[in-house]
mmCIF file of C-alpha atoms in Angstrom:
data_model
loop_
_atom_site.group_PDB
_atom_site.id
_atom_site.type_symbol
_atom_site.label_atom_id
_atom_site.label_comp_id
_atom_site.label_asym_id
_atom_site.label_seq_id
_atom_site.Cartn_x
_atom_site.Cartn_y
_atom_site.Cartn_z
ATOM 1 C CA MET A 209 12.428 16.441 46.809
ATOM 2 C CA ARG A 210 13.279 12.807 47.508
ATOM 3 C CA SER A 211 11.252 11.437 44.372
ATOM 4 C CA LEU A 212 12.586 13.692 41.991
ATOM 5 C CA ILE A 213 16.177 12.837 43.380
ATOM 6 C CA LEU A 214 15.084 9.275 42.002
ATOM 7 C CA TRP A 215 13.364 9.967 39.073
ATOM 8 C CA THR A 216 17.237 11.835 37.905
ATOM 9 C CA LEU A 217 19.216 8.828 39.516
ATOM 10 C CA LEU A 218 17.036 6.802 36.899
ATOM 11 C CA LEU A 219 17.454 9.034 34.080
ATOM 12 C CA PHE A 220 21.351 8.861 34.615
ATOM 13 C CA SER A 221 21.125 5.543 34.846
ATOM 14 C CA THR A 222 19.388 4.511 31.979
ATOM 15 C CA THR A 223 21.333 7.043 30.315
ATOM 16 C CA ALA A 224 24.831 5.356 31.241
ATOM 17 C CA LEU A 225 23.326 1.704 29.725
ATOM 18 C CA ALA A 226 22.529 2.831 26.681
ATOM 19 C CA ALA A 227 25.091 1.821 24.228
ATOM 20 C CA GLU A 228 26.755 3.478 20.456
ATOM 21 C CA THR A 229 25.583 0.707 17.970
ATOM 22 C CA ARG A 230 26.176 1.288 14.440
ATOM 23 C CA LEU A 231 24.589 -0.685 11.357
ATOM 24 C CA VAL A 232 25.608 0.547 8.009
ATOM 25 C CA VAL A 233 23.725 0.010 4.968
ATOM 26 C CA ARG A 234 23.939 -0.661 1.370
ATOM 27 C CA ALA A 235 21.651 -0.833 -1.514
ATOM 28 C CA LEU A 236 23.198 -3.036 -4.743
ATOM 29 C CA ALA A 237 21.660 -3.092 -8.208
ATOM 30 C CA ARG A 238 19.739 -6.044 -9.452
ATOM 31 C CA ASP A 239 22.582 -7.863 -11.794
ATOM 32 C CA GLY A 240 24.689 -4.415 -10.814
ATOM 33 C CA LYS A 241 26.738 -2.715 -8.172
ATOM 34 C CA PHE A 242 26.238 -0.606 -5.493
ATOM 35 C CA VAL A 243 24.427 2.366 -6.187
ATOM 36 C CA GLY A 244 26.454 5.525 -4.892
ATOM 37 C CA THR A 245 27.570 9.197 -5.541
ATOM 38 C CA SER A 246 27.591 8.708 -9.309
ATOM 39 C CA MET A 247 23.790 8.296 -9.277
ATOM 40 C CA GLY A 248 22.888 10.825 -6.633
ATOM 41 C CA GLY A 249 22.811 7.764 -3.682
ATOM 42 C CA VAL A 250 19.731 6.343 -2.204
ATOM 43 C CA ARG A 251 17.590 7.478 0.522
ATOM 44 C CA VAL A 252 18.310 5.312 4.255
ATOM 45 C CA VAL A 253 15.851 5.786 6.365
ATOM 46 C CA LEU A 254 15.893 4.062 10.246
ATOM 47 C CA ARG A 255 12.454 3.439 12.123
ATOM 48 C CA ASP A 256 11.067 1.812 14.892
ATOM 49 C CA ALA A 257 9.194 -1.006 13.781
ATOM 50 C CA GLN A 258 6.413 -0.817 16.273
ATOM 51 C CA SER A 259 6.106 3.164 16.777
ATOM 52 C CA GLY A 260 6.657 4.101 13.221
ATOM 53 C CA GLN A 261 9.400 6.686 14.328
ATOM 54 C CA VAL A 262 11.988 7.576 12.151
ATOM 55 C CA LEU A 263 15.261 7.203 14.802
ATOM 56 C CA VAL A 264 18.030 8.527 11.550
ATOM 57 C CA SER A 265 18.346 8.890 7.870
ATOM 58 C CA GLY A 266 20.733 9.629 5.585
ATOM 59 C CA VAL A 267 22.006 9.138 2.180
ATOM 60 C CA THR A 268 24.073 6.201 0.829
ATOM 61 C CA ALA A 269 27.858 7.682 -0.595
ATOM 62 C CA GLY A 270 30.861 6.373 -2.394
ATOM 63 C CA SER A 271 31.843 4.687 -4.880
ATOM 64 C CA THR A 272 29.788 1.718 -7.087
ATOM 65 C CA GLY A 273 32.380 -0.993 -6.005
ATOM 66 C CA ASN A 274 34.362 -3.417 -7.366
ATOM 67 C CA THR A 275 33.532 -5.060 -10.496
ATOM 68 C CA GLN A 276 35.880 -8.050 -10.587
ATOM 69 C CA THR A 277 34.459 -8.986 -6.941
ATOM 70 C CA LEU A 278 30.611 -8.314 -7.602
ATOM 71 C CA MET A 279 30.077 -9.439 -11.209
ATOM 72 C CA LYS A 280 32.659 -11.692 -12.855
ATOM 73 C CA GLN A 281 34.730 -14.212 -9.816
ATOM 74 C CA PRO A 282 32.348 -16.312 -8.205
ATOM 75 C CA GLN A 283 31.027 -15.222 -4.515
ATOM 76 C CA VAL A 284 32.629 -16.974 -1.527
ATOM 77 C CA ARG A 285 30.023 -18.116 1.293
ATOM 78 C CA GLY A 286 31.658 -15.304 4.024
ATOM 79 C CA ALA A 287 33.869 -13.241 1.059
ATOM 80 C CA PRO A 288 32.984 -8.870 1.629
ATOM 81 C CA LEU A 289 30.966 -8.152 -1.464
ATOM 82 C CA ALA A 290 32.116 -4.098 -0.565
ATOM 83 C CA ASP A 291 35.463 -2.482 -0.365
ATOM 84 C CA GLU A 292 36.631 0.486 1.641
ATOM 85 C CA SER A 293 35.260 2.601 -1.207
ATOM 86 C CA SER A 294 31.564 1.296 -1.524
ATOM 87 C CA ALA A 295 28.791 3.900 -1.120
ATOM 88 C CA LYS A 296 27.323 2.874 2.797
ATOM 89 C CA PHE A 297 25.392 4.645 4.945
ATOM 90 C CA THR A 298 26.449 4.180 8.898
ATOM 91 C CA ALA A 299 23.424 4.712 11.297
ATOM 92 C CA THR A 300 24.625 5.053 14.719
ATOM 93 C CA LEU A 301 21.426 4.666 17.557
ATOM 94 C CA ASP A 302 21.702 4.499 21.105
ATOM 95 C CA LEU A 303 20.072 1.248 22.580
ATOM 96 C CA THR A 304 19.145 0.389 26.404
ATOM 97 C CA GLU A 305 17.791 -2.978 24.823
ATOM 98 C CA PRO A 306 17.031 -4.806 21.815
ATOM 99 C CA ARG A 307 14.966 -3.379 19.285
ATOM 100 C CA LEU A 308 13.027 -4.419 15.847
ATOM 101 C CA VAL A 309 13.892 -1.284 13.457
ATOM 102 C CA THR A 310 12.633 -0.962 9.724
ATOM 103 C CA VAL A 311 14.819 -0.695 7.340
ATOM 104 C CA GLU A 312 13.801 1.239 3.914
ATOM 105 C CA VAL A 313 15.766 2.487 1.089
ATOM 106 C CA SER A 314 14.391 4.267 -1.599
ATOM 107 C CA GLY A 315 16.672 5.520 -4.800
ATOM 108 C CA PRO A 316 18.703 6.635 -6.870
ATOM 109 C CA LEU A 317 18.177 9.466 -6.164
ATOM 110 C CA ALA A 318 19.715 11.598 -9.482
ATOM 111 C CA GLN A 319 16.917 10.164 -11.802
ATOM 112 C CA ARG A 320 13.237 10.078 -9.601
ATOM 113 C CA GLN A 321 11.394 8.981 -12.513
ATOM 114 C CA ALA A 322 13.227 5.332 -11.740
ATOM 115 C CA LEU A 323 13.163 5.871 -7.830
ATOM 116 C CA ALA A 324 12.431 2.406 -6.303
ATOM 117 C CA THR A 325 11.788 1.357 -2.449
ATOM 118 C CA SER A 326 13.158 -1.718 -0.641
ATOM 119 C CA THR A 327 12.897 -2.489 2.716
ATOM 120 C CA THR A 328 13.235 -5.272 5.798
ATOM 121 C CA GLN A 329 13.204 -6.017 9.403
ATOM 122 C CA LEU A 330 16.331 -6.593 11.854
ATOM 123 C CA TRP A 331 16.250 -6.181 15.269
ATOM 124 C CA MET A 332 19.236 -4.625 16.846
ATOM 125 C CA LEU A 333 21.298 -5.252 19.980
ATOM 126 C CA PRO A 334 22.498 -2.238 22.286
ATOM 127 C CA GLY A 335 26.410 -2.324 21.432
ATOM 128 C CA LYS A 336 26.094 -5.186 18.483
ATOM 129 C CA HIS A 337 27.306 -3.526 15.238
ATOM 130 C CA LEU A 338 26.570 -4.407 12.064
ATOM 131 C CA GLU A 339 29.393 -2.938 9.225
ATOM 132 C CA GLY A 340 31.601 -4.981 6.602
ATOM 133 C CA ASP A 341 29.216 -5.364 4.335
ATOM 134 C CA GLY A 342 26.503 -4.266 6.741
ATOM 135 C CA LEU A 343 22.839 -4.567 5.210
ATOM 136 C CA ILE A 344 22.653 -5.097 2.372
ATOM 137 C CA LEU A 345 19.103 -3.837 0.873
ATOM 138 C CA GLU A 346 18.616 -4.877 -3.707
ATOM 139 C CA LEU A 347 16.914 -2.288 -5.887
ATOM 140 C CA PRO A 348 15.608 -3.858 -9.015
ATOM 141 C CA GLY A 349 15.132 -2.323 -12.056
ATOM 142 C CA PHE A 350 16.295 -0.046 -14.704
ATOM 143 C CA VAL A 351 16.853 3.733 -15.066
ATOM 144 C CA MET A 352 15.167 4.473 -18.277
ATOM 145 C CA ASN A 353 15.666 8.115 -19.514
ATOM 146 C CA VAL A 354 13.935 9.551 -22.569
ATOM 147 C CA VAL A 355 16.442 12.090 -24.338
ATOM 148 C CA THR A 356 14.617 12.887 -27.702
ATOM 149 C CA PRO A 357 12.408 14.310 -28.128
ATOM 150 C CA SER A 358 12.158 16.476 -24.787
ATOM 151 C CA ALA A 359 9.541 17.540 -22.551
ATOM 152 C CA HIS A 360 6.693 19.635 -24.371
ATOM 153 C CA GLU A 361 8.910 20.157 -27.240
ATOM 154 C CA PHE A 362 7.024 21.865 -30.950
ATOM 155 C CA PHE A 363 7.677 20.579 -34.117
ATOM 156 C CA LYS A 364 6.386 21.411 -37.489
ATOM 157 C CA LEU A 365 5.005 19.599 -39.968
ATOM 158 C CA PRO A 366 5.826 19.777 -43.253
ATOM 159 C CA ALA A 367 3.560 20.666 -46.730
ATOM 160 C CA ASP A 368 3.389 17.078 -47.836
ATOM 161 C CA LYS A 369 3.146 16.122 -44.097
ATOM 162 C CA LYS A 370 6.086 13.888 -44.144
ATOM 163 C CA LEU A 371 7.557 14.284 -40.274
ATOM 164 C CA THR A 372 9.846 11.579 -39.026
ATOM 165 C CA LEU A 373 11.354 11.988 -35.594
ATOM 166 C CA PRO A 374 13.821 10.618 -34.203
ATOM 167 C CA LEU A 375 13.045 8.803 -30.832
ATOM 168 C CA ARG A 376 16.220 8.546 -28.284
ATOM 169 C CA ALA A 377 16.458 7.556 -24.758
ATOM 170 C CA ASN A 378 19.301 5.731 -22.313
ATOM 171 C CA LEU A 379 19.289 3.087 -20.172
ATOM 172 C CA THR A 380 21.262 1.929 -17.254
ATOM 173 C CA LEU A 381 20.679 -0.220 -14.507
ATOM 174 C CA MET A 382 20.454 1.426 -11.364
ATOM 175 C CA CYS A 383 23.524 1.632 -10.184
ATOM 176 C CA GLY A 384 24.588 3.754 -13.569
ATOM 177 C CA CYS A 385 26.110 0.879 -14.788
ATOM 178 C CA PRO A 386 26.569 0.901 -18.866
ATOM 179 C CA THR A 387 24.368 -1.340 -21.158
ATOM 180 C CA GLU A 388 25.575 -2.246 -24.843
ATOM 181 C CA PRO A 389 26.236 -5.738 -27.292
ATOM 182 C CA LYS A 390 27.845 -7.641 -25.852
ATOM 183 C CA GLY A 391 28.743 -6.115 -22.395
ATOM 184 C CA LEU A 392 29.409 -6.777 -19.691
ATOM 185 C CA TRP A 393 25.489 -5.583 -18.639
ATOM 186 C CA ASP A 394 24.311 -6.989 -22.618
ATOM 187 C CA SER A 395 21.793 -5.210 -24.017
ATOM 188 C CA ASN A 396 20.748 -7.622 -26.669
ATOM 189 C CA ARG A 397 18.825 -9.600 -24.583
ATOM 190 C CA TYR A 398 16.685 -6.642 -23.374
ATOM 191 C CA GLU A 399 13.488 -5.846 -24.954
ATOM 192 C CA LEU A 400 13.334 -2.026 -25.388
ATOM 193 C CA GLN A 401 9.857 -0.846 -27.058
ATOM 194 C CA ALA A 402 8.227 3.191 -27.354
ATOM 195 C CA THR A 403 4.537 3.213 -27.061
ATOM 196 C CA VAL A 404 3.344 6.033 -28.967
ATOM 197 C CA LYS A 405 -0.403 7.988 -28.750
ATOM 198 C CA HIS A 406 -1.741 10.504 -30.715
ATOM 199 C CA ASN A 407 -4.391 13.088 -28.903
ATOM 200 C CA GLY A 408 -4.772 9.917 -26.107
ATOM 201 C CA LYS A 409 -5.687 7.457 -28.917
ATOM 202 C CA PRO A 410 -3.123 4.059 -29.318
ATOM 203 C CA LEU A 411 -0.803 4.690 -32.663
ATOM 204 C CA THR A 412 1.728 2.775 -33.408
ATOM 205 C CA GLN A 413 4.531 1.037 -30.995
ATOM 206 C CA LEU A 414 8.376 0.402 -32.321
ATOM 207 C CA PRO A 415 11.328 -1.522 -31.032
ATOM 208 C CA LEU A 416 14.279 0.940 -29.834
ATOM 209 C CA LYS A 417 17.638 -0.511 -31.260
ATOM 210 C CA TYR A 418 21.200 0.173 -30.231
ATOM 211 C CA ALA A 419 22.257 3.920 -31.255
ATOM 212 C CA GLY A 420 26.020 2.991 -31.130
ATOM 213 C CA LYS A 421 26.825 4.764 -28.243
ATOM 214 C CA THR A 422 26.710 3.179 -24.517
ATOM 215 C CA SER A 423 23.348 2.924 -22.960
ATOM 216 C CA THR A 424 21.840 4.677 -25.809
ATOM 217 C CA PHE A 425 18.578 2.958 -28.158
ATOM 218 C CA GLU A 426 17.050 4.591 -30.638
ATOM 219 C CA ALA A 427 14.474 4.444 -32.989
ATOM 220 C CA ALA A 428 12.398 6.229 -35.884
ATOM 221 C CA LEU A 429 9.030 8.002 -35.120
ATOM 222 C CA SER A 430 6.705 8.684 -38.968
ATOM 223 C CA VAL A 431 4.136 11.583 -38.443
ATOM 224 C CA GLN A 432 1.533 12.207 -40.565
ATOM 225 C CA GLN A 433 -0.804 14.611 -38.033
ATOM 226 C CA GLN A 434 -0.873 17.301 -35.528
ATOM 227 C CA GLY A 435 -1.519 16.869 -32.387
ATOM 228 C CA ILE A 436 -0.320 16.015 -29.189
ATOM 229 C CA TYR A 437 1.808 12.657 -29.020
ATOM 230 C CA GLU A 438 2.469 10.790 -25.517
ATOM 231 C CA VAL A 439 5.781 8.054 -26.049
ATOM 232 C CA THR A 440 5.968 5.482 -23.364
ATOM 233 C CA VAL A 441 9.561 4.183 -23.546
ATOM 234 C CA THR A 442 9.637 0.626 -21.710
ATOM 235 C CA ALA A 443 12.810 -1.625 -21.776
ATOM 236 C CA TYR A 444 12.868 -5.159 -20.145
ATOM 237 C CA ASP A 445 14.986 -7.856 -18.813
ATOM 238 C CA PRO A 446 13.716 -11.569 -19.472
ATOM 239 C CA ILE A 447 16.236 -12.993 -17.102
ATOM 240 C CA THR A 448 16.688 -11.031 -13.957
ATOM 241 C CA GLY A 449 12.992 -9.479 -14.382
ATOM 242 C CA ASN A 450 14.410 -5.781 -14.057
ATOM 243 C CA THR A 451 11.941 -3.020 -15.676
ATOM 244 C CA GLY A 452 12.640 0.409 -16.420
ATOM 245 C CA VAL A 453 9.941 3.412 -18.025
ATOM 246 C CA ASP A 454 10.116 6.606 -18.613
ATOM 247 C CA TYR A 455 7.443 9.313 -20.357
ATOM 248 C CA THR A 456 7.732 12.323 -22.330
ATOM 249 C CA THR A 457 5.114 14.294 -24.819
ATOM 250 C CA PHE A 458 5.901 16.624 -27.864
ATOM 251 C CA ILE A 459 2.921 18.651 -29.684
ATOM 252 C CA VAL A 460 3.045 18.928 -34.078
ATOM 253 C CA GLU A 461 1.900 22.010 -35.464
ATOM 254 C CA SER A 462 0.616 22.233 -39.081
#
């Protein structure tokens, strides 16, 4: 009985010492803005760095942030990057002692073909919150989305065997930020290319050009044979190193 009482007292004393500790986590697109609700947010997972145990998880929500602050004005040391509406996830832990935590962000969740993961670690101390801008993890890359041809689309080869198909893709940053020539995210410096295979063998490569609509790029593919075609569209920014890839297939019948 005495042992039970001692264990009960110990339990209550340990619980009483636990301090609520908050950590704000944000994901920032490389060369872009915060990844928020408009792109499905990012999945945030906090794990104990030693055991791997999941401590808390959630999804960032909010806006992509202030364009002037993030992309135009010079960044001053200590000046906040985020405002009240900027996308975030607030993790809350009850800590009794310092804990080394692994923080992982994966997204954007609304564009799974472009999903990327970034991780880091930090010590969380009982009652010592990290709020404001919080912990910002960078997600490099583009969101590439092949629009045309759609997946497994069928086409009829004419009698003269002359068929020209449009290849069209949508390209944004991980935050959904738009791309266009001479825009804030200037597509003139990007390299967009379609690599085409026919029945599993390399056929051709084509550059994609701006299609006159924000974030939309296109090329014309000449097709002269029936069979299965595989199209891989890639984008590359030689300045930031951002890359993006998407893939589709289509079938041509006689």
